[in-house]
Tab-separated table of C-alpha atoms in Angstrom:
chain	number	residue	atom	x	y	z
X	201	UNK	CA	-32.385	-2.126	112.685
X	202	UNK	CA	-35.626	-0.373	112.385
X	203	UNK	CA	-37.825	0.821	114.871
X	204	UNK	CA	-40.382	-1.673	114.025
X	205	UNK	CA	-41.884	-3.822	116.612
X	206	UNK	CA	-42.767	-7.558	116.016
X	207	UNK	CA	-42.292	-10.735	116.846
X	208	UNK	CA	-40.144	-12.111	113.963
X	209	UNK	CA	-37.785	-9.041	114.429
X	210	UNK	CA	-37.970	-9.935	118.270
X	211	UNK	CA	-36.608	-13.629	117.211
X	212	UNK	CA	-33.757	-12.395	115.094
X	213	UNK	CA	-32.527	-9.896	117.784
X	214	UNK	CA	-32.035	-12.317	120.266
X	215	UNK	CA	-30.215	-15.188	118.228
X	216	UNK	CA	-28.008	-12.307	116.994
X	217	UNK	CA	-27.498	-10.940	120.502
X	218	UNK	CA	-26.863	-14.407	122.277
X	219	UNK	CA	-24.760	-15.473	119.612
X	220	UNK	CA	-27.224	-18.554	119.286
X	221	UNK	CA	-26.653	-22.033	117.188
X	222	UNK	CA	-29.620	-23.855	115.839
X	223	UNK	CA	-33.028	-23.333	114.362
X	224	UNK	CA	-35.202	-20.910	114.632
X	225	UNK	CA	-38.692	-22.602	114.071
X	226	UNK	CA	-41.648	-20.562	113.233
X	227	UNK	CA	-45.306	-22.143	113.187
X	228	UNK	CA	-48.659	-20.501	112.246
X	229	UNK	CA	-51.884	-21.704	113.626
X	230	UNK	CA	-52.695	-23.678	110.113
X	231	UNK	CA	-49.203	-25.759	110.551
X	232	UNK	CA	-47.352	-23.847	108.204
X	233	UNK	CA	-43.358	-23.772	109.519
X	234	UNK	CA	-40.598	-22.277	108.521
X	235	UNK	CA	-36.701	-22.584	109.589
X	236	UNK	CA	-34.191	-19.964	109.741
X	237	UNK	CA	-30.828	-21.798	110.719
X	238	UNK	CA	-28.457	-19.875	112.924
X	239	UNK	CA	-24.672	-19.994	113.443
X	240	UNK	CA	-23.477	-18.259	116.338
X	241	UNK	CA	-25.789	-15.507	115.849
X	242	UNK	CA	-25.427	-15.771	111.973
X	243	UNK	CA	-28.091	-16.738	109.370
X	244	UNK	CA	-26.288	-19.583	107.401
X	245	UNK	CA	-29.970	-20.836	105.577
X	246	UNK	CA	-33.260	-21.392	105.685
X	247	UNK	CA	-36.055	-24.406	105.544
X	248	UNK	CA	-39.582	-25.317	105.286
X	249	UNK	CA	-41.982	-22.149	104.572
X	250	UNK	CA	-44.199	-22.032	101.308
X	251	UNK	CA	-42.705	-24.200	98.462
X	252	UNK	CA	-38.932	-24.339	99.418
X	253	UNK	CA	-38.018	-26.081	96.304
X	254	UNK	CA	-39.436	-23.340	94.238
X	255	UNK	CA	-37.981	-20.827	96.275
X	256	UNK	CA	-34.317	-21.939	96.228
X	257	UNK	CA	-34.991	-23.012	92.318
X	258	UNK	CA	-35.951	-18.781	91.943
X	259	UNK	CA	-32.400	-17.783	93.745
X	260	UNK	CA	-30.138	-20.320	91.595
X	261	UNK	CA	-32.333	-18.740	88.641
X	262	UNK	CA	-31.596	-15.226	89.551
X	263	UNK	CA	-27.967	-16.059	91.040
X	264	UNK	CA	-25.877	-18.626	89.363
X	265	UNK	CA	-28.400	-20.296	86.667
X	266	UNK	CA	-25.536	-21.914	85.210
X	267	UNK	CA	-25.614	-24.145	88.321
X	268	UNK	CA	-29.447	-24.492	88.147
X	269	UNK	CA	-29.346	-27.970	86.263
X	270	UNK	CA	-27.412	-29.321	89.000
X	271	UNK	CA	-29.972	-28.251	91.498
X	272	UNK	CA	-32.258	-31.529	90.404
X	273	UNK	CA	-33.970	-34.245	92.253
X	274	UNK	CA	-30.395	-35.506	94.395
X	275	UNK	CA	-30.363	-32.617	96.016
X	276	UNK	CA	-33.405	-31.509	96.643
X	277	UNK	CA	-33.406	-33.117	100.417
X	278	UNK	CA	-30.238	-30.815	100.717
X	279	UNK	CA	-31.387	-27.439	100.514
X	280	UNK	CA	-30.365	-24.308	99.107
X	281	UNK	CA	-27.566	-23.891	102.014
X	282	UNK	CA	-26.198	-27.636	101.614
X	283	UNK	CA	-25.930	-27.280	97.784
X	284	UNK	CA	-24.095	-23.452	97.678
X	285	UNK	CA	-21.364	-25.483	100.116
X	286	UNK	CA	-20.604	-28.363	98.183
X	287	UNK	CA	-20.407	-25.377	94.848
X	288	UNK	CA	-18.670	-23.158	96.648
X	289	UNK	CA	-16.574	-26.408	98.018
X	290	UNK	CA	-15.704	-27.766	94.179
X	291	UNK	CA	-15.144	-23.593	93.119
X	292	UNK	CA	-17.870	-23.665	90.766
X	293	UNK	CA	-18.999	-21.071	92.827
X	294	UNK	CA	-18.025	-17.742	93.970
X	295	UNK	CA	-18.710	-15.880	97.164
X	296	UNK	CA	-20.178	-13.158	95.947
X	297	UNK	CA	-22.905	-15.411	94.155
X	298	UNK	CA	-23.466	-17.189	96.825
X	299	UNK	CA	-24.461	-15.327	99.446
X	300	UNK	CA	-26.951	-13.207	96.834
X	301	UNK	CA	-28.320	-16.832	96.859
X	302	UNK	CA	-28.790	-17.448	100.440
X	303	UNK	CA	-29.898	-13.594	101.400
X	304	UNK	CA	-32.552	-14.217	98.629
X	305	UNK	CA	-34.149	-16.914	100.210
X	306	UNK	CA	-33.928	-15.530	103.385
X	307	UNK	CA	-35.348	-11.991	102.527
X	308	UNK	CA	-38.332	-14.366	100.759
X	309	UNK	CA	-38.650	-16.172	104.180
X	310	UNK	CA	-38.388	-12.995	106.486
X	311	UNK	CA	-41.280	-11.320	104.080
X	312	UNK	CA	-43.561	-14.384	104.469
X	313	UNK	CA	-43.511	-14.438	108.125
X	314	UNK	CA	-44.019	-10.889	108.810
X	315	UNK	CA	-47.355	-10.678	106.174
X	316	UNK	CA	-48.430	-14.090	108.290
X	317	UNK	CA	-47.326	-12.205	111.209
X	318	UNK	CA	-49.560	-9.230	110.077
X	319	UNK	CA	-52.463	-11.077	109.570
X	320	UNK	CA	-52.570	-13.045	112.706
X	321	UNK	CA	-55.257	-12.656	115.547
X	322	UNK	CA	-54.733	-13.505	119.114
X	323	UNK	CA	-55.956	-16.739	118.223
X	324	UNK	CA	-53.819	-17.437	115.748
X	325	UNK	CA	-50.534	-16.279	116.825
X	326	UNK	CA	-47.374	-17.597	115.287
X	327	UNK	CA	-45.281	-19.549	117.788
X	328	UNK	CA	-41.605	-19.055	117.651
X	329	UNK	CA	-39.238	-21.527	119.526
X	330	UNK	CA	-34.969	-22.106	118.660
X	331	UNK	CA	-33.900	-25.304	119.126
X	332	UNK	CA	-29.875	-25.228	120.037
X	333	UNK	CA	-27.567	-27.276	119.206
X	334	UNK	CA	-23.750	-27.013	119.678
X	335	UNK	CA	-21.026	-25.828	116.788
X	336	UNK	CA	-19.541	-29.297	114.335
X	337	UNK	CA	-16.851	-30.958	116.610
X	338	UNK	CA	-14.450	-30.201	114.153
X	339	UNK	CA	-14.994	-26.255	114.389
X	340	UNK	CA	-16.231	-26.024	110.908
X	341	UNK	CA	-17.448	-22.571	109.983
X	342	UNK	CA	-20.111	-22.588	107.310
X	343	UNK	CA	-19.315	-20.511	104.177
X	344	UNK	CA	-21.967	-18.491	104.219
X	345	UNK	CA	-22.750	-15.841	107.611
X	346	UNK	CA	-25.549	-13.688	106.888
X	347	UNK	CA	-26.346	-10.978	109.449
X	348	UNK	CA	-30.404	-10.610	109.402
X	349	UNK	CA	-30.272	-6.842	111.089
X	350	UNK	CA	-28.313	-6.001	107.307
X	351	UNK	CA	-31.369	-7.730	105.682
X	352	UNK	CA	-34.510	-6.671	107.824
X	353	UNK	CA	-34.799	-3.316	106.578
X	354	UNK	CA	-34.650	-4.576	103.551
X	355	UNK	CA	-37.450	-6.759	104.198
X	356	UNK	CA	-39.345	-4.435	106.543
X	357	UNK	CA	-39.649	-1.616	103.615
X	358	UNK	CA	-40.991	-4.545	100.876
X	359	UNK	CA	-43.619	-5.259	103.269
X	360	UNK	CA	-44.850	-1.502	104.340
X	361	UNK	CA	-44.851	-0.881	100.441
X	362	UNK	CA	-46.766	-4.230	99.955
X	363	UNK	CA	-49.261	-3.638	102.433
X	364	UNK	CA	-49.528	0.328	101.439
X	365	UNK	CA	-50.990	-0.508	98.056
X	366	UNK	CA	-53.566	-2.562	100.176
X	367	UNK	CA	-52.116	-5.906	98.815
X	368	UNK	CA	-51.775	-7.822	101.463
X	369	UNK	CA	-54.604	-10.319	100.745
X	370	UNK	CA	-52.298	-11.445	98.014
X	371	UNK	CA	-49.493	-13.283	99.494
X	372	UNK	CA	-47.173	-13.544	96.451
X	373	UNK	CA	-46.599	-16.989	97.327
X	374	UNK	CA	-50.044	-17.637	95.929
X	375	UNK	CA	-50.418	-18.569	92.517
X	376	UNK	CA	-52.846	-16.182	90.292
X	377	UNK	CA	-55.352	-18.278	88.096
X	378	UNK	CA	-57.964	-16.844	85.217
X	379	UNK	CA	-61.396	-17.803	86.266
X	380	UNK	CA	-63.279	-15.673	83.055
X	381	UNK	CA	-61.431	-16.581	80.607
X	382	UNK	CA	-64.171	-14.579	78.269
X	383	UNK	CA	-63.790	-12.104	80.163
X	384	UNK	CA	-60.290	-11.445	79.900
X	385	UNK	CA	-60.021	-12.413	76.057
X	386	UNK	CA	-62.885	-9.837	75.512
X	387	UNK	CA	-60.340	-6.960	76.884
X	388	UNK	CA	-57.373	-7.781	75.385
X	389	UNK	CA	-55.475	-8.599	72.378
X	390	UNK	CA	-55.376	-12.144	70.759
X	391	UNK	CA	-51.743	-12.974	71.707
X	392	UNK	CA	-52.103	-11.085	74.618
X	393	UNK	CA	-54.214	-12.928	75.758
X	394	UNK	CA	-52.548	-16.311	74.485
X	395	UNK	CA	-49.153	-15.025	76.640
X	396	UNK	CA	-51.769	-14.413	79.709
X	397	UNK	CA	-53.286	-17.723	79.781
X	398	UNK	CA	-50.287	-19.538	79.896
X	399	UNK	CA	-49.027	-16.973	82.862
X	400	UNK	CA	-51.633	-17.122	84.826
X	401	UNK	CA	-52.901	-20.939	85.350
X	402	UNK	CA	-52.243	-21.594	88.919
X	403	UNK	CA	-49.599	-23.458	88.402
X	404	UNK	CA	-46.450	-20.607	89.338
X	405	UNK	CA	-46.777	-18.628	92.108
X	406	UNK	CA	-46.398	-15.053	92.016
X	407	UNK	CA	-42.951	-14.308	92.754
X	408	UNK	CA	-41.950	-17.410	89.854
X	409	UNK	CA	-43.689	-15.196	87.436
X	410	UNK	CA	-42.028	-11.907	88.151
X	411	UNK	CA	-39.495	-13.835	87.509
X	412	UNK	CA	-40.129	-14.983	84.363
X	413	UNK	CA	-41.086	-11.558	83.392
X	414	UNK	CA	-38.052	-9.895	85.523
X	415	UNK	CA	-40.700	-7.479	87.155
X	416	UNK	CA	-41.363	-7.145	90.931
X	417	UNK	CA	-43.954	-9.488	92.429
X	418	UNK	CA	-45.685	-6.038	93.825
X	419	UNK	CA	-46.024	-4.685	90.507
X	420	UNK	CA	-47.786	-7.536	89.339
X	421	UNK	CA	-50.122	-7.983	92.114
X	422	UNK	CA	-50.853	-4.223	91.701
X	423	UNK	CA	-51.611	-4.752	87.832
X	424	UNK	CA	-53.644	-7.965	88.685
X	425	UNK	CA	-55.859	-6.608	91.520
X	426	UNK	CA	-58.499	-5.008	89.190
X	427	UNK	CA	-58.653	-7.923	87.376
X	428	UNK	CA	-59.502	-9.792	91.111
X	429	UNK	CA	-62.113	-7.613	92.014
X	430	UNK	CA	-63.854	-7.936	88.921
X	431	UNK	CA	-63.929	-11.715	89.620
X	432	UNK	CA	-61.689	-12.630	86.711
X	433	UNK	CA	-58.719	-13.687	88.225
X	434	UNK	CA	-58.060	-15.424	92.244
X	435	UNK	CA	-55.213	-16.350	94.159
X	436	UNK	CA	-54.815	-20.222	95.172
X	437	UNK	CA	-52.113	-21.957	96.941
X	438	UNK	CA	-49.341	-23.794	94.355
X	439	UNK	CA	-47.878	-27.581	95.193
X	440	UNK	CA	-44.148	-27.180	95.613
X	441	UNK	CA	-42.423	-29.273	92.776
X	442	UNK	CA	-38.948	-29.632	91.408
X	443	UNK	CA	-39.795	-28.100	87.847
X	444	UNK	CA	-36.758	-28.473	86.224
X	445	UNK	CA	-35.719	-25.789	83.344
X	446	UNK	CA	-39.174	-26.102	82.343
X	447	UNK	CA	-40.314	-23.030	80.323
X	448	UNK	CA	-43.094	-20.925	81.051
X	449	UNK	CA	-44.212	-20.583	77.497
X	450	UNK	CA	-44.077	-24.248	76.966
X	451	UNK	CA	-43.175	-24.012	73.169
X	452	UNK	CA	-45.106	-20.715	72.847
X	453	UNK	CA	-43.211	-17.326	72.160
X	454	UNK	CA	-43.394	-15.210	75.315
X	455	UNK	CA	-43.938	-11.675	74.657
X	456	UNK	CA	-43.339	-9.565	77.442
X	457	UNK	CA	-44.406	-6.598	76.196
X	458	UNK	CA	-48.009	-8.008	75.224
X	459	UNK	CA	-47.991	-9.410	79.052
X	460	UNK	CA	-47.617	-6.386	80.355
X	461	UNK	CA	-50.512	-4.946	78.128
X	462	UNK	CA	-53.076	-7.210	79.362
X	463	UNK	CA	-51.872	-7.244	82.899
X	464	UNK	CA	-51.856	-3.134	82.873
X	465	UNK	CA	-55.270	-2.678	80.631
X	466	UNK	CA	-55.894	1.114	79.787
X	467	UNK	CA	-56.967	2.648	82.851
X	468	UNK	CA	-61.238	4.348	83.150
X	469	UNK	CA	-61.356	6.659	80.251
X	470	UNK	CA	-62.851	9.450	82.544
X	471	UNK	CA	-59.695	10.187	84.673
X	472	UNK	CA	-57.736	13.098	82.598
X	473	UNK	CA	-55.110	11.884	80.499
X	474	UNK	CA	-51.341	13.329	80.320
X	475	UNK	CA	-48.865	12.537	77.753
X	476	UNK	CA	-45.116	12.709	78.194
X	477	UNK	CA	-42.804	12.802	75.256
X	478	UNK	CA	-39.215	12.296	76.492
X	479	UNK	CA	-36.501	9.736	74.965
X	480	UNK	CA	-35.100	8.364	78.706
X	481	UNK	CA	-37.015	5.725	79.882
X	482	UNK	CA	-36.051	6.026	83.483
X	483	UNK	CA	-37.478	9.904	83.512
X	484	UNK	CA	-40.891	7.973	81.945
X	485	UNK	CA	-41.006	5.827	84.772
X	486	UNK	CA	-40.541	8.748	87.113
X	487	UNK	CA	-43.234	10.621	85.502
X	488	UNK	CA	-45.679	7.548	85.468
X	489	UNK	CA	-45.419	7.266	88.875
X	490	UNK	CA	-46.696	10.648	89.859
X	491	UNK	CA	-48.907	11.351	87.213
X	492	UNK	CA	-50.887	7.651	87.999
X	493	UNK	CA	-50.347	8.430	91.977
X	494	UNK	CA	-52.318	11.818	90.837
X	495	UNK	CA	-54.984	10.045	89.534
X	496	UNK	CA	-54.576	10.590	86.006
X	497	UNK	CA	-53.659	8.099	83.294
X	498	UNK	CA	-50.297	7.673	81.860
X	499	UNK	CA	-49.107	8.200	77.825
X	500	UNK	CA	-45.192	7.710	77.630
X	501	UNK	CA	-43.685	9.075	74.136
X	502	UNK	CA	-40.073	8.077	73.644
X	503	UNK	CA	-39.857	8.892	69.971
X	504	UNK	CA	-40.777	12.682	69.094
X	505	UNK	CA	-41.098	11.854	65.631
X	506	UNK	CA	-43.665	9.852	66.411
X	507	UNK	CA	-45.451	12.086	69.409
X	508	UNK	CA	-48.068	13.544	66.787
X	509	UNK	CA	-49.222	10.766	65.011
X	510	UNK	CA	-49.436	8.995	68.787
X	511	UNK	CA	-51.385	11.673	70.471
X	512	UNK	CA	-53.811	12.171	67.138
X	513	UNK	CA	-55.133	8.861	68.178
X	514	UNK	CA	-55.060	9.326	72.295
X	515	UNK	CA	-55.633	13.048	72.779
X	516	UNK	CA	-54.239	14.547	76.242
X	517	UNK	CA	-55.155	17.175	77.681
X	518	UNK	CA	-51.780	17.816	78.927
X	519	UNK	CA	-48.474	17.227	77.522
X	520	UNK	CA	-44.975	17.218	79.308
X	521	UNK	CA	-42.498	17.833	76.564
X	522	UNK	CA	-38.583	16.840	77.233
X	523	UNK	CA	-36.589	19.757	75.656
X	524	UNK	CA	-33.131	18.118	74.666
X	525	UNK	CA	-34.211	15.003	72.585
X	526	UNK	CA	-32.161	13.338	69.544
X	527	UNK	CA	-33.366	14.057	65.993
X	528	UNK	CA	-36.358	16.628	66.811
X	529	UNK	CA	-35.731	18.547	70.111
X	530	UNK	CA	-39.031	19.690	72.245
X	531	UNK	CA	-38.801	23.186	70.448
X	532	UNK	CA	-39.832	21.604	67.304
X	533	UNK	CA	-42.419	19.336	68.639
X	534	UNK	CA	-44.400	22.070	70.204
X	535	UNK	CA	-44.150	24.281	67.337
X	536	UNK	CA	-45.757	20.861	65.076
X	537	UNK	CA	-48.112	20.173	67.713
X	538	UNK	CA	-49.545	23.917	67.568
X	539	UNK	CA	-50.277	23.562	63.686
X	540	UNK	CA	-52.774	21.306	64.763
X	541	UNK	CA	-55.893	22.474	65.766
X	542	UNK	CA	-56.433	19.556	68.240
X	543	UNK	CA	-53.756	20.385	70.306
X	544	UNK	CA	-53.453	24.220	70.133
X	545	UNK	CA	-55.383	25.026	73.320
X	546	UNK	CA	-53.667	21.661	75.020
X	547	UNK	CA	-51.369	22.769	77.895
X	548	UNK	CA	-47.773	22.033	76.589
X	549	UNK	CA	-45.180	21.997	79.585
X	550	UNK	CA	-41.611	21.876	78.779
X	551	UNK	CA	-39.420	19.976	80.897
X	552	UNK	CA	-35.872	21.476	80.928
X	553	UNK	CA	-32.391	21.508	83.228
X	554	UNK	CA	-31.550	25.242	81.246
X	555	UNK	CA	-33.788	28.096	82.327
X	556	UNK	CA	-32.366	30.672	80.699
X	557	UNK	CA	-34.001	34.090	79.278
X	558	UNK	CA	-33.487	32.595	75.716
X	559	UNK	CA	-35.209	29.440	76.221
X	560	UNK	CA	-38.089	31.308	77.552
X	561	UNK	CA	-37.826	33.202	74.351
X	562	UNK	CA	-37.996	30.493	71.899
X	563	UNK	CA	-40.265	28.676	74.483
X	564	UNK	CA	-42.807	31.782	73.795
X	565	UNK	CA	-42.575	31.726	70.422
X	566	UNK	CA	-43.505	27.809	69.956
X	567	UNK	CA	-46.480	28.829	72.389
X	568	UNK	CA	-45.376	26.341	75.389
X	569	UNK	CA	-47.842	27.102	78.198
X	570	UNK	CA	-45.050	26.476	81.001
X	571	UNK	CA	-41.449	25.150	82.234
X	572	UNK	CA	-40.754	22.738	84.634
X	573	UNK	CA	-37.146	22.121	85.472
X	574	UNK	CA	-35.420	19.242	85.526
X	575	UNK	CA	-34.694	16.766	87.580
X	576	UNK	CA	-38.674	15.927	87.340
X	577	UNK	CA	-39.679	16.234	91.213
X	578	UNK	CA	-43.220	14.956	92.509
X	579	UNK	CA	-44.396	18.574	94.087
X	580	UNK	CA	-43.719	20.410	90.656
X	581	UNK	CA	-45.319	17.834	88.468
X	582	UNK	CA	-48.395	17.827	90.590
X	583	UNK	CA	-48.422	22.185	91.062
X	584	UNK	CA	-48.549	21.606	87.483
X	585	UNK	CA	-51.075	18.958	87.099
X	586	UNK	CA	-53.059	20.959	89.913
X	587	UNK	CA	-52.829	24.209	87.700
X	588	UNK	CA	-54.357	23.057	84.532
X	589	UNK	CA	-56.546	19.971	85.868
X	590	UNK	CA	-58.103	21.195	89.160
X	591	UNK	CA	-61.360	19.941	88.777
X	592	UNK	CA	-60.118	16.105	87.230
X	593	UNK	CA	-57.310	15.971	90.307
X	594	UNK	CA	-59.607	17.388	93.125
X	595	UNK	CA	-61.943	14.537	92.570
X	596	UNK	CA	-59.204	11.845	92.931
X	597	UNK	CA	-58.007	10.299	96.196
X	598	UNK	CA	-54.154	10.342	95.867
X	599	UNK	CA	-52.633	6.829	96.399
X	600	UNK	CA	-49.906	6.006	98.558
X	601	UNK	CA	-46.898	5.433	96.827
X	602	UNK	CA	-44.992	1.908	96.699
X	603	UNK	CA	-41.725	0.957	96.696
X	604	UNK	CA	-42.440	-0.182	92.920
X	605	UNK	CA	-44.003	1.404	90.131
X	606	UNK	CA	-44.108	1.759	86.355
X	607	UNK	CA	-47.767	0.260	85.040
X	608	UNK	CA	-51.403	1.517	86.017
X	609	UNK	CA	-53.539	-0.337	88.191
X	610	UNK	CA	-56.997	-1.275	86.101
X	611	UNK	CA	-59.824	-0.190	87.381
């Protein structure tokens, strides 16, 4: 386990270490509880907590959603535990599936006690107490044995990245609601904005809509936090409910792309922008990352054929510039981008896994300011940005990374 001190972790070692049967009950000051059942030092399930329901409705979602009909009103009063048994009992259920269900719950359970944990004063310490009981008389073994040490680092390193990007005042078991509606319609587009509205109504908590949108509940908070600060959006608590296969869009086209643009809103137009024109996705993400940590806002290209047309309207003032690409490779975008006179003082950086004397040639001829080689690594991307933006990256304060990344916080 990690070398991180608390009294959650303190709980879990010594059911695992006394080889302890029972519950594990957890209460907070404000008579929230939650249940972590235990079998002979094993995690086997969990109960109570924020919304249960919702929670084990999110891991039949994610896990076995051809099951998820099944998990209706008769057997709610089960929980997530007693249903993957009688599944995995009648083999319409495999292992495998199974036990992603269960550790998903728990990891959600784990996570919500150590931010309560976190934000607890002497006064309002959580209280943990086990309450034993002895193995089934017959010797039955549940089917599921999860060993909490294999999941608390996974839970531990959520949290530190959570509370890193100073979101820990937004639990994501809260649900986010739109308080300016005018506000929000103002800044965004019209079905933007339709998509939003039906997102965020304080109905679905957090983690249901990252769900919904398969993006990480951090990500979102991180996109929605401007939006909180500015007073347009808030956090409530959501009534646990057995939802059914209810859509989110309710009969209305859900666009995720058109989320995502109102949730991640064009960042202040003084911080430097810095364009990247590469066909792989993944490296775009990469790049985002450490050009936004920087400071700077983010312009992904995939399409080169499109680059000039894209940057005519949202000029840089620096480009990163993938050399191998399909159709038109970075040679011939820099040499097109040059025939302009917008961009022929713009720093052009080519991005490259072959260094060699003759792509430094034809790099010199197409009047590329500089190479970076690939894979793209945070110190050279930032020597870079440091190079040719001093004076826009000196007066940003670097954020601390997260465990998730990909959009641009607004401002």
């Amino acid at each position: 386990m990690q070398d991180f001190s608390t009294d959650i972790l303190a709980a879990i070692q010594r059911c695992s270490r006394d080889r302890l049967t029972g519950r594990l009950l957890v209460r907070s000051a404000n008579d929230v509880m939650w249940t972590i059942f235990f079998f002979l030092g094993r995690a086997i399930g969990d109960g109570a907590g924020y919304n249960p329901v919702q929670r084990w409705r999110r891991q039949c979602a994610r896990h076995c959603p051809d099951l998820l009909q099944e998990f209706g009103r008769d057997l709610v009063e089960r929980d997530l535990h007693g249903c993957v048994e009688t599944w995995l009992v009648s083999q319409r259920l495999d292992r495998d599936r199974a036990v992603a269900a269960i550790e998903g719950s728990l990891v959600e359970v784990l996570f919500d006690i150590l931010q309560r944990e976190a934000q607890s004063s002497a006064d309002s310490a959580l209280t943990y107490q086990f309450d034993g009981r002895t193995p089934a008389p017959d010797g039955t073994i549940p089917p599921v044995l999860v060993k909490l040490d294999y999941l608390w680092q996974q839970v531990h390193e959520g949290w530190q990245a959570w509370s890193a990007a100073n979101m820990s005042d937004y639990p994501p078991s809260l649900a986010p609601r739109i308080d300016d509606e005018a506000a929000i319609q103002q800044a965004t587009s019209a079905n933007a904005f339709r998509n939003l509205s039906q997102l965020l109504d304080g109905r679905r908590s957090l983690r249901d809509i990252a769900l919904d949108l398969n993006q990480e509940p951090l990500l979102l908070a991180k996109s929605l936090a401007g939006y909180c600060r500015k007073g347009w959006v808030s956090f409530h608590p959501v009534a646990d409910r057995d939802s059914g296969s209810e859509s989110v869009s309710r009969g209305v086209p859900l666009v995720r792309a058109e989320v995502m643009e109102a949730i991640a809103p064009a960042p202040e137009v003084n911080k430097p922008l810095i364009a990247h024109i590469d066909d792989s996705p993944l490296e775009g993400q990469l790049m985002e990352r450490i050009v936004t940590e920087a400071g700077c806002r983010y312009l992904y290209v995939q399409e080169p054929m499109k680059a000039l047309s894209v940057l005519l309207k949202q000029p840089p003032q620096l480009i990163f510039l993938d050399l191998v690409m399909p159709i038109a490779n970075g040679y011939e975008v820099c040499a097109q981008l040059r025939r302009m006179s917008a961009f022929q003082d713009t720093p052009i950086v080519i991005l490259t896994s072959s260094d060699g004397i003759v792509d430094r040639v034809r790099a010199k001829v197409v009047k590329a300011t500089a190479f970076v080689s690939k894979p793209i690594a945070r110190e050279r991307v930032l020597d870079v940005i440091e190079k040719h933006l001093p004076r826009s990256v000196a007066e940003v304060e670097v954020q601390v990374p997260g465990a998730f990344a990909g959009y641009s916080q607004p401002a």
